[in-house]
XYZ file of N, CA, C and O in Angstrom:
752
model
N 228.986 185.816 -13.612
C 228.891 185.354 -12.334
C 227.526 184.559 -12.636
O 226.643 184.034 -11.971
N 226.052 186.074 -13.122
C 224.554 185.417 -13.100
C 224.431 184.462 -13.881
O 223.650 183.454 -14.627
N 225.858 184.138 -15.263
C 224.992 183.217 -16.118
C 225.031 181.651 -16.144
O 224.801 180.745 -15.817
N 226.399 180.706 -14.453
C 226.021 180.021 -13.468
C 225.132 180.322 -12.928
O 224.008 179.129 -12.358
N 225.062 181.299 -12.096
C 223.299 180.655 -11.621
C 222.025 180.781 -12.260
O 221.490 179.563 -11.391
N 222.114 181.266 -13.131
C 220.428 180.926 -13.761
C 221.026 179.439 -14.547
O 220.087 178.878 -16.032
N 222.403 178.773 -14.822
C 222.088 177.518 -15.554
C 221.341 176.662 -15.223
O 221.414 175.838 -16.374
N 220.881 176.015 -13.546
C 219.676 174.993 -13.746
C 218.449 175.002 -14.427
O 217.983 174.219 -14.051
N 218.115 176.371 -14.504
C 216.706 176.941 -15.460
C 217.229 176.822 -16.986
O 215.690 176.179 -17.447
N 218.397 177.323 -17.455
C 218.980 176.232 -18.577
C 219.631 175.525 -19.682
O 220.606 176.190 -20.384
N 219.883 174.640 -18.326
C 221.037 173.883 -19.350
C 220.612 174.068 -20.717
O 219.551 173.481 -21.188
N 221.692 173.787 -21.670
C 221.288 173.404 -22.961
C 220.550 171.860 -23.094
O 220.900 170.767 -21.595
N 219.217 171.692 -23.662
C 218.932 170.270 -23.606
C 219.585 169.468 -23.893
O 219.385 167.893 -23.562
N 221.089 169.467 -24.699
C 221.962 167.973 -24.860
C 222.371 168.013 -23.709
O 223.271 166.859 -23.686
N 222.833 168.472 -22.888
C 223.049 168.178 -21.122
C 222.320 167.717 -20.316
O 222.708 167.548 -19.116
N 221.300 166.830 -20.412
C 220.408 166.048 -20.193
C 219.106 167.216 -19.106
O 219.368 168.680 -19.407
N 218.349 166.599 -18.871
C 217.631 167.373 -17.837
C 217.977 168.621 -17.660
O 218.985 168.563 -16.503
N 217.594 169.570 -17.312
C 217.186 171.002 -16.679
C 216.284 170.928 -14.966
O 215.190 170.207 -15.121
N 216.873 172.269 -14.569
C 216.333 171.600 -12.758
C 215.079 171.771 -12.706
O 214.542 171.113 -11.879
N 213.848 172.296 -13.234
C 212.503 172.321 -13.754
C 212.037 170.788 -13.999
O 210.663 170.311 -12.948
N 213.133 170.291 -14.568
C 212.402 169.464 -14.896
C 212.510 167.633 -13.859
O 212.246 166.826 -14.288
N 214.699 167.882 -13.474
C 214.581 167.767 -12.765
C 213.488 166.919 -10.868
O 213.753 166.538 -10.580
N 212.404 168.372 -10.631
C 211.678 168.819 -9.174
C 211.232 167.667 -9.600
O 210.608 167.316 -10.494
N 210.644 167.376 -7.525
C 210.163 165.749 -7.930
C 208.385 166.389 -6.796
O 207.230 166.170 -7.234
N 208.251 168.235 -7.017
C 206.886 168.144 -6.039
C 206.120 168.443 -6.960
O 205.811 168.693 -8.475
N 204.782 169.429 -6.677
C 203.791 170.673 -7.151
C 203.950 170.779 -7.580
O 203.811 171.539 -9.149
N 204.942 171.965 -7.178
C 205.546 173.219 -7.617
C 207.249 173.515 -7.311
O 207.456 172.843 -6.672
N 207.918 174.443 -9.137
C 209.075 174.666 -9.172
C 209.064 176.274 -8.796
O 208.353 176.444 -8.426
N 209.553 176.082 -7.733
C 211.043 177.343 -7.287
C 211.939 177.886 -7.529
O 212.450 176.810 -7.552
N 212.305 179.383 -8.648
C 213.865 179.121 -8.471
C 214.364 180.789 -7.213
O 213.801 181.729 -7.329
N 215.683 180.247 -7.298
C 215.904 180.536 -6.255
C 217.765 181.094 -7.130
O 218.577 180.432 -6.539
N 218.059 182.490 -7.247
C 219.672 182.951 -8.041
C 220.787 182.182 -7.015
O 220.119 183.284 -5.713
N 221.320 181.885 -7.237
C 222.684 181.614 -5.439
C 222.491 182.610 -5.263
O 223.661 182.556 -3.886
N 223.041 184.355 -5.039
C 223.644 185.320 -4.458
C 222.653 186.171 -3.578
O 222.430 187.090 -3.722
N 221.397 185.477 -4.084
C 219.918 186.271 -3.999
C 219.696 185.256 -2.673
O 220.280 184.041 -2.719
N 218.566 186.040 -1.749
C 217.914 184.927 -0.623
C 216.272 185.443 -0.996
O 216.223 186.724 -1.264
N 215.828 184.905 0.186
C 214.533 184.492 0.522
C 214.169 184.609 1.419
O 214.800 184.165 2.317
N 212.743 185.378 1.301
C 212.346 185.314 3.332
C 211.875 183.237 3.430
O 211.537 183.032 2.821
N 212.116 183.528 4.862
C 212.200 182.317 5.051
C 210.603 181.546 5.552
O 210.480 180.615 4.751
N 209.499 182.900 4.970
C 208.554 181.909 4.809
C 207.991 182.533 3.288
O 206.473 182.098 3.471
N 208.513 182.523 2.793
C 208.195 182.709 1.161
C 207.064 182.028 0.690
O 206.462 181.343 -0.163
N 208.422 180.261 0.407
C 207.461 180.017 -0.136
C 206.444 178.793 0.938
O 205.539 178.241 -0.377
N 206.110 178.532 1.904
C 205.038 178.822 2.550
C 203.926 179.244 2.193
O 203.262 178.950 2.728
N 204.384 180.191 2.476
C 202.876 181.091 2.062
C 202.635 181.510 0.175
O 201.084 181.170 0.088
N 203.582 180.764 -0.166
C 202.721 181.264 -1.827
C 202.909 179.827 -2.317
O 201.394 179.793 -2.733
N 203.010 178.906 -1.399
C 202.033 177.809 -1.866
C 201.197 177.433 -1.283
O 200.024 176.658 -1.057
N 200.750 177.602 0.188
C 199.112 178.251 1.210
C 198.370 178.514 0.073
O 197.438 178.229 0.114
N 198.446 179.232 -0.092
C 197.795 180.779 -1.336
C 197.336 180.099 -1.972
O 195.999 179.507 -2.865
N 198.525 179.393 -3.082
C 198.430 178.767 -4.515
C 197.238 177.724 -4.100
O 196.811 176.159 -5.209
N 197.771 176.131 -3.347
C 196.678 174.926 -3.139
C 195.253 175.217 -2.158
O 194.303 174.900 -3.228
N 195.067 176.814 -1.097
C 193.823 176.649 -0.891
C 193.114 177.538 -2.240
O 191.489 177.984 -2.251
N 193.680 177.961 -3.717
C 193.057 178.639 -4.479
C 193.477 178.203 -5.844
O 192.730 178.031 -6.758
N 194.034 176.800 -6.181
C 193.796 175.820 -7.190
C 194.801 176.387 -7.706
O 194.417 176.761 -9.314
N 196.005 176.965 -8.121
C 196.653 178.167 -8.650
C 197.658 177.047 -8.899
O 198.073 176.343 -9.099
N 197.699 177.538 -11.130
C 199.135 176.863 -11.200
C 200.898 177.983 -11.267
O 201.444 177.654 -11.409
N 199.587 179.238 -11.134
C 200.679 180.392 -10.671
C 200.846 180.602 -9.502
O 199.862 181.536 -9.547
N 201.954 180.471 -8.780
C 201.330 182.531 -7.265
C 203.070 183.243 -7.300
O 203.540 182.642 -7.132
N 203.126 184.299 -7.887
C 204.429 185.273 -7.628
C 203.956 186.187 -6.622
O 202.706 186.451 -6.421
N 204.439 186.768 -6.201
C 205.163 187.552 -5.083
C 206.180 188.715 -5.322
O 205.515 188.755 -7.269
N 206.819 190.160 -5.566
C 207.773 190.825 -5.388
C 208.964 190.549 -4.959
O 209.272 190.061 -3.875
N 209.316 191.165 -5.279
C 211.274 191.241 -5.068
C 211.467 192.679 -4.427
O 210.613 193.762 -5.087
N 212.554 192.914 -4.024
C 213.227 193.823 -3.877
C 214.694 193.746 -4.364
O 215.578 193.033 -4.491
N 214.809 195.552 -4.587
C 216.718 195.346 -5.300
C 217.378 195.994 -4.020
O 217.063 196.590 -3.440
N 218.313 195.050 -3.741
C 219.413 195.262 -2.584
C 220.660 195.968 -3.434
O 221.411 194.460 -4.140
N 221.021 197.282 -2.932
C 222.426 197.361 -4.264
C 223.749 197.761 -3.227
O 223.452 196.897 -1.851
N 224.696 197.476 -3.351
C 225.924 197.559 -2.732
C 226.699 198.780 -2.251
O 226.631 198.941 -0.846
N 225.930 199.905 -2.405
C 226.515 201.617 -1.945
C 224.381 202.454 -1.413
O 224.829 203.448 -1.877
N 223.609 201.465 -1.779
C 222.446 202.594 -2.556
C 221.141 201.912 -1.168
O 221.685 200.118 -0.592
N 220.148 201.883 -0.588
C 219.139 201.610 -0.287
C 218.355 200.762 -0.796
O 218.537 200.983 -1.821
N 217.699 200.086 -0.465
C 216.764 199.021 -0.421
C 215.985 199.416 -1.528
O 215.078 201.028 -1.686
N 215.694 198.935 -2.964
C 214.398 200.143 -3.736
C 213.427 198.201 -3.880
O 213.339 197.696 -4.566
N 212.310 199.358 -3.453
C 211.081 198.638 -3.694
C 210.371 199.269 -5.276
O 210.025 200.147 -5.556
N 209.688 197.641 -6.064
C 209.680 198.353 -7.505
C 208.251 198.096 -7.127
O 207.595 198.600 -8.386
N 207.544 197.092 -6.623
C 205.890 197.603 -6.916
C 205.729 197.616 -4.980
O 205.977 197.775 -4.385
N 204.216 197.873 -5.152
C 203.335 197.948 -3.758
C 203.550 196.806 -2.904
O 204.254 196.283 -3.392
N 203.759 197.173 -1.257
C 204.121 196.363 -0.604
C 202.936 195.887 0.312
O 202.479 195.768 1.643
N 201.705 196.508 -0.845
C 200.171 196.489 0.584
C 199.938 194.716 1.254
O 199.428 194.242 1.963
N 200.152 193.696 0.428
C 200.170 192.614 1.074
C 198.442 192.177 0.257
O 198.084 190.724 0.157
N 198.194 192.246 -0.650
C 196.901 192.665 -1.006
C 197.499 191.216 -2.169
O 198.692 191.062 -2.498
N 195.989 190.525 -1.335
C 196.058 189.144 -3.008
C 195.019 189.084 -4.172
O 194.327 189.844 -4.013
N 195.891 188.545 -5.259
C 195.007 188.371 -5.966
C 194.832 187.774 -6.663
O 195.705 186.646 -6.889
N 194.017 187.058 -7.179
C 192.947 185.570 -8.263
C 192.909 185.903 -9.400
O 191.915 187.279 -9.438
N 193.983 185.377 -10.654
C 193.693 186.270 -12.216
C 193.421 184.874 -12.915
O 193.804 184.330 -12.710
N 192.686 185.351 -14.046
C 192.460 184.342 -15.552
C 193.654 185.181 -16.389
O 194.800 186.214 -15.294
N 194.348 184.205 -16.971
C 194.761 184.362 -17.511
C 195.374 185.747 -18.636
O 196.154 186.387 -18.180
N 194.065 186.366 -18.644
C 194.051 188.438 -19.516
C 194.611 188.950 -18.282
O 195.271 189.386 -18.871
N 194.021 188.751 -17.249
C 194.074 189.327 -15.988
C 196.132 189.278 -16.002
O 196.206 190.349 -15.719
N 196.019 188.449 -15.610
C 197.477 188.192 -15.144
C 198.381 188.660 -16.115
O 199.387 188.714 -16.503
N 198.127 188.005 -17.489
C 198.926 188.950 -18.318
C 198.980 189.871 -18.919
O 200.624 191.190 -19.037
N 198.182 191.103 -18.603
C 197.978 192.281 -18.603
C 198.847 192.542 -17.463
O 199.676 194.321 -17.950
N 198.303 192.419 -15.551
C 199.299 192.849 -15.318
C 201.218 192.931 -15.509
O 201.952 193.476 -15.044
N 201.494 191.269 -15.920
C 202.630 191.661 -16.930
C 203.171 192.384 -17.784
O 204.664 192.739 -16.936
N 202.645 192.681 -18.379
C 202.914 193.031 -19.419
C 203.614 194.917 -18.790
O 203.679 195.512 -19.623
N 202.057 195.217 -18.091
C 202.167 196.611 -17.801
C 203.665 197.178 -16.490
O 203.432 197.529 -16.266
N 203.837 195.838 -16.042
C 204.871 195.584 -15.750
C 204.694 195.995 -13.806
O 205.055 196.534 -12.993
N 202.956 195.502 -13.412
C 202.405 195.836 -12.611
C 202.837 194.301 -11.109
O 203.231 195.084 -10.215
N 203.253 193.383 -12.352
C 203.375 192.161 -11.800
C 204.587 192.098 -13.065
O 205.004 191.935 -13.962
N 206.244 191.072 -12.073
C 207.140 191.412 -12.706
C 207.362 190.045 -13.302
O 206.512 188.676 -13.341
N 208.765 190.091 -13.808
C 208.754 189.046 -14.759
C 209.594 188.246 -14.440
O 210.511 186.796 -15.056
N 210.325 188.577 -12.933
C 211.572 187.017 -13.097
C 210.222 186.048 -11.927
O 209.207 186.085 -11.696
N 211.043 184.529 -12.739
C 210.419 183.416 -12.458
C 210.589 183.323 -10.946
O 210.137 182.118 -10.437
N 211.769 184.223 -10.257
C 212.630 184.236 -9.130
C 211.383 184.690 -8.147
O 211.831 184.013 -6.642
N 210.605 184.906 -7.788
C 209.331 185.551 -7.159
C 208.203 184.342 -7.537
O 207.420 185.285 -6.407
N 208.584 183.531 -7.755
C 206.983 182.953 -7.957
C 206.664 181.212 -7.511
O 207.921 180.450 -7.739
N 205.927 179.913 -7.753
C 206.375 178.821 -7.666
C 205.590 178.952 -9.096
O 204.364 179.208 -9.080
N 205.503 177.685 -9.744
C 204.549 177.273 -10.635
C 204.866 175.969 -10.301
O 205.275 174.855 -10.106
N 203.059 175.545 -11.172
C 203.071 173.909 -11.147
C 204.571 173.136 -11.934
O 204.693 173.582 -13.376
N 204.521 172.409 -11.248
C 205.624 171.422 -12.096
C 204.965 171.145 -14.044
O 205.798 171.145 -14.683
N 204.429 170.799 -13.827
C 203.941 169.968 -14.770
C 203.291 171.423 -16.155
O 204.084 171.074 -17.503
N 203.860 172.327 -15.886
C 203.975 173.636 -16.648
C 205.327 173.661 -17.761
O 205.507 174.022 -18.633
N 206.452 173.367 -17.161
C 207.805 173.313 -17.512
C 207.626 171.975 -18.233
O 208.246 171.702 -19.189
N 206.725 170.945 -18.918
C 206.693 170.066 -19.504
C 206.722 170.861 -21.040
O 206.760 170.393 -21.830
N 205.701 171.737 -21.306
C 205.115 172.847 -22.006
C 206.512 173.891 -23.010
O 206.263 174.670 -23.492
N 206.721 174.643 -21.580
C 207.595 175.931 -21.716
C 208.787 175.445 -21.395
O 208.829 175.817 -20.070
N 209.391 175.917 -21.964
C 211.291 175.889 -21.447
C 211.832 176.911 -21.593
O 210.842 177.993 -22.281
N 212.608 177.036 -20.681
C 213.414 178.686 -20.799
C 214.314 178.098 -21.921
O 215.056 176.902 -22.436
N 214.879 179.787 -22.239
C 215.424 179.636 -24.280
C 217.545 179.945 -23.415
O 217.347 179.708 -21.988
N 217.920 179.223 -24.470
C 219.072 178.472 -23.616
C 220.183 180.047 -24.533
O 219.600 180.893 -25.343
N 221.099 180.192 -23.862
C 222.092 181.128 -24.831
C 221.925 182.345 -24.775
O 221.852 182.891 -25.862
N 220.982 182.927 -23.356
C 220.283 184.153 -23.938
C 220.336 185.155 -22.444
O 220.063 184.870 -21.085
N 220.190 186.208 -21.976
C 220.049 186.581 -21.085
C 218.492 186.937 -20.660
O 218.249 186.957 -22.811
N 218.102 187.896 -20.007
C 216.809 188.642 -19.413
C 215.583 186.919 -20.497
O 214.415 187.058 -20.318
N 216.399 185.403 -19.874
C 215.302 184.676 -20.218
C 214.246 183.962 -19.225
O 213.562 183.704 -20.114
N 214.039 185.321 -17.725
C 212.944 184.960 -16.998
C 212.005 185.990 -17.679
O 210.717 185.422 -18.016
N 212.225 186.870 -18.894
C 211.616 187.723 -19.667
C 210.779 186.912 -20.267
O 210.176 187.345 -20.551
N 212.116 185.910 -21.030
C 211.346 185.614 -22.002
C 210.252 184.476 -21.660
O 209.927 183.689 -22.656
N 209.976 184.496 -20.594
C 209.320 182.720 -20.135
C 208.231 183.044 -18.877
O 207.318 182.314 -19.409
N 208.069 184.402 -18.470
C 206.754 184.353 -17.540
C 205.678 184.917 -18.188
O 205.036 183.906 -17.499
N 205.871 185.692 -19.195
C 204.367 185.694 -20.182
C 204.070 184.204 -20.620
O 203.246 183.767 -20.750
N 204.678 183.274 -21.253
C 204.314 181.800 -21.746
C 203.960 180.342 -20.443
O 203.041 180.397 -20.847
N 204.502 181.036 -18.598
C 204.236 179.895 -17.909
C 202.685 180.078 -17.733
O 201.886 180.413 -17.809
N 202.486 182.674 -17.469
C 200.737 182.080 -17.893
C 200.398 182.442 -19.228
O 199.129 181.556 -18.303
N 201.051 182.430 -20.136
C 199.756 181.893 -20.867
C 199.107 180.242 -21.024
O 198.621 179.955 -21.229
N 200.387 179.433 -20.263
C 200.303 178.309 -20.037
C 199.038 178.074 -18.642
O 198.744 176.426 -18.433
N 198.111 178.691 -18.341
C 198.071 178.565 -16.959
C 196.293 178.608 -17.538
O 196.083 178.893 -18.027
N 195.920 178.321 -15.989
C 194.117 178.538 -15.892
C 194.155 179.287 -14.962
O 193.526 180.726 -15.139
N 194.487 179.489 -14.133
C 194.205 180.282 -12.602
C 196.093 181.274 -12.293
O 196.736 179.855 -12.164
N 195.944 182.006 -12.036
C 197.485 182.512 -11.570
C 196.782 183.657 -10.158
O 195.635 184.012 -10.027
N 197.539 184.083 -9.061
C 198.046 184.763 -7.922
C 198.666 184.672 -7.759
O 199.793 185.359 -8.175
N 198.961 186.475 -7.044
C 200.016 187.256 -6.708
C 199.521 188.255 -5.238
O 198.751 188.819 -5.351
N 200.578 187.846 -4.702
C 200.630 188.817 -3.161
C 201.907 190.135 -3.672
O 202.942 189.770 -4.355
N 201.209 191.095 -3.169
C 202.134 192.391 -3.543
C 202.870 192.349 -1.894
O 202.847 193.590 -0.303
N 203.913 191.810 -1.836
C 204.620 191.695 -0.596
C 206.442 191.024 -1.739
O 206.321 189.987 -2.353
N 207.346 191.652 -0.791
C 208.123 191.726 -1.655
C 209.460 190.546 -0.464
O 209.917 190.953 0.148
N 209.380 188.884 -1.304
C 209.732 187.615 -0.671
C 211.464 187.815 -0.313
O 211.613 187.064 0.014
N 211.745 188.302 -2.383
C 212.687 187.889 -2.630
C 213.162 189.061 -2.805
O 213.491 190.476 -2.588
N 215.060 189.126 -2.183
C 216.266 189.579 -2.788
C 216.961 189.667 -3.333
O 217.568 189.029 -3.691
N 216.873 190.614 -4.378
C 217.504 190.748 -5.636
C 218.538 191.001 -5.707
O 218.875 192.741 -5.488
N 219.699 190.977 -5.294
C 221.037 191.559 -4.557
C 221.477 192.456 -6.579
O 222.002 191.291 -7.782
N 222.684 193.376 -5.844
C 222.178 194.022 -7.425
C 224.278 193.870 -7.276
O 224.701 194.830 -6.157
N 224.805 193.950 -8.547
C 226.063 193.240 -7.907
C 226.691 194.348 -9.377
O 226.139 193.733 -10.866
N 227.538 194.944 -9.452
C 228.268 196.096 -10.284
C 228.130 194.589 -11.737
O 228.446 195.248 -12.471
N 229.032 193.746 -10.769
C 229.657 193.387 -11.905
C 229.348 192.221 -12.525
O 230.073 190.880 -13.185
N 227.918 191.469 -12.559
C 227.314 191.382 -12.795
C 226.965 190.674 -14.237
O 226.641 191.394 -14.311
N 227.008 189.515 -14.968
C 226.238 189.429 -16.017
C 225.158 189.780 -16.794
O 225.584 190.526 -17.695
N 224.321 190.350 -15.972
C 223.241 190.464 -16.694
C 223.130 191.841 -16.639
O 222.567 192.912 -17.190
N 223.911 192.941 -15.523
C 223.968 194.279 -15.718
C 225.774 194.844 -17.133
O 225.534 195.943 -16.833
N 225.780 194.027 -17.361
C 227.034 193.913 -18.391
C 226.367 194.343 -19.543
O 225.479 194.157 -20.618
N 226.332 195.641 -20.344
C 225.721 196.554 -21.466
C 226.956 197.010 -22.499
O 227.026 198.030 -22.674
N 226.494 195.533 -22.753
C 226.829 195.567 -24.402
C 226.405 194.938 -25.210
O 225.013 195.437 -24.676
N 226.736 195.453 -26.539
C 225.894 195.108 -27.405
C 225.156 193.255 -27.154
O 223.310 193.431 -27.728
N 225.464 192.584 -26.972
C 224.430 191.616 -26.714
C 223.298 191.259 -25.970
O 222.268 191.416 -25.398
N 223.598 192.791 -25.000
C 222.603 193.022 -23.597
C 221.265 193.493 -24.491
O 219.999 193.594 -24.156
N 222.336 194.557 -24.950
C 220.272 195.266 -26.027
C 219.970 194.295 -26.728
O 218.661 194.666 -27.107
N 220.861 193.623 -27.347
C 220.422 192.667 -28.559
C 219.330 191.759 -28.073
O 217.408 191.264 -27.791
N 219.728 190.903 -26.676
C 219.348 189.970 -26.067
C 217.611 190.999 -25.534
O 216.432 190.220 -26.079
N 217.620 191.640 -25.375
C 216.008 192.574 -24.762
C 215.502 192.988 -25.396
O 214.360 192.305 -25.546
N 216.156 193.006 -26.651
C 214.585 193.622 -27.940
C 214.431 192.415 -28.666
O 213.062 192.724 -28.228
N 215.310 191.429 -28.725
C 214.881 189.925 -29.087
C 213.605 189.412 -27.897
O 213.120 189.045 -28.775
N 214.400 189.366 -26.627
C 212.736 189.007 -25.867
C 211.575 189.533 -25.730
O 210.335 189.510 -25.847
N 211.591 191.390 -25.862
C 210.300 191.960 -25.956
C 210.196 192.260 -27.856
O 208.641 191.985 -27.049
N 210.703 191.958 -28.655
C 209.672 191.192 -29.754
C 209.145 189.850 -29.388
O 208.127 189.976 -29.937
N 209.202 188.956 -28.722
C 208.915 188.126 -28.530
C 208.368 188.215 -27.987
O 205.965 187.970 -28.307
N 207.284 188.861 -27.104
C 207.040 189.473 -26.349
C 205.897 190.040 -26.793
O 204.123 189.356 -26.863
N 206.139 190.770 -27.558
C 204.747 192.069 -28.578
C 203.977 190.992 -29.495
O 203.141 191.048 -29.911
N 205.366 190.228 -30.254
C 204.772 188.832 -31.173
C 203.758 188.414 -31.059
O 202.714 188.222 -31.454
N 204.089 187.551 -29.441
C 202.560 186.778 -28.464
C 201.347 187.720 -28.740
O 200.811 186.842 -28.978
N 201.688 188.884 -27.753
C 200.740 190.339 -28.014
C 199.944 190.192 -28.942
O 198.151 190.279 -28.610
N 200.101 190.186 -30.057
C 199.664 190.402 -31.678
C 198.962 189.738 -32.069
O 197.717 188.822 -32.253
N 199.661 188.132 -31.957
C 199.370 186.739 -32.808
C 198.142 185.896 -31.504
O 197.519 185.896 -32.231
N 197.976 186.533 -30.443
C 197.226 186.014 -29.556
C 195.330 186.024 -29.191
O 194.656 185.737 -28.964
N 195.303 187.702 -30.420
C 194.635 188.019 -29.991
C 193.687 188.510 -28.226
O 192.671 188.255 -28.603
N 194.362 188.464 -27.467
C 193.093 188.480 -26.225
C 193.190 189.985 -25.733
O 192.070 190.017 -24.858
N 193.635 190.722 -26.373
C 193.766 192.487 -26.267
C 193.508 193.056 -27.105
O 193.913 192.952 -28.215
N 192.784 194.023 -26.974
C 192.220 195.406 -28.281
C 193.359 196.356 -28.003
O 194.227 196.425 -26.873
N 193.792 197.255 -28.960
C 194.603 197.664 -28.956
C 193.581 199.578 -27.736
O 194.921 199.625 -27.324
N 192.959 199.371 -27.445
C 192.054 200.332 -26.501
C 192.540 200.019 -25.801
O 192.626 199.971 -23.963
N 193.065 198.644 -24.941
C 193.222 197.913 -23.897
C 194.476 198.583 -23.838
O 194.900 197.894 -22.235
């Protein structure tokens, strides 16, 4: 199910331009086909991004389950943060700010250098930190505009060995980036 939903983000390069490369606006946003966003999400993110000359503007998401109450995984205070790369990477790696590209807008030009990986799960997790690293200023609002519907039959929730392999592969890439970037000390 989710394999088709993220196709616009990660079409194989031999099948033509991907969704972000085809976009014509100043900023790019993503919504999976079975999820929803608040009506004011993009207007709010764009306003904050343009007022502060941001390359990325993040928000939160709420997980919507079939038979359980919604799950808010981050603060809903509405507080806005304007950060440099190091601050935003720290919030991303500590999972204070999530790794979904569906909860943010990004300057289109970032996708000239940063591509989504092909044929793997967790492509957002593998891409978000690289988008942050390619930015100068990043914003984050503690508000859930994005409704992430959790389906038991979803491709991303199928816990086969490929699931664990892809997750470990992405986390290995993220850890290698942290070590090679030298942005943080072990104490940080």
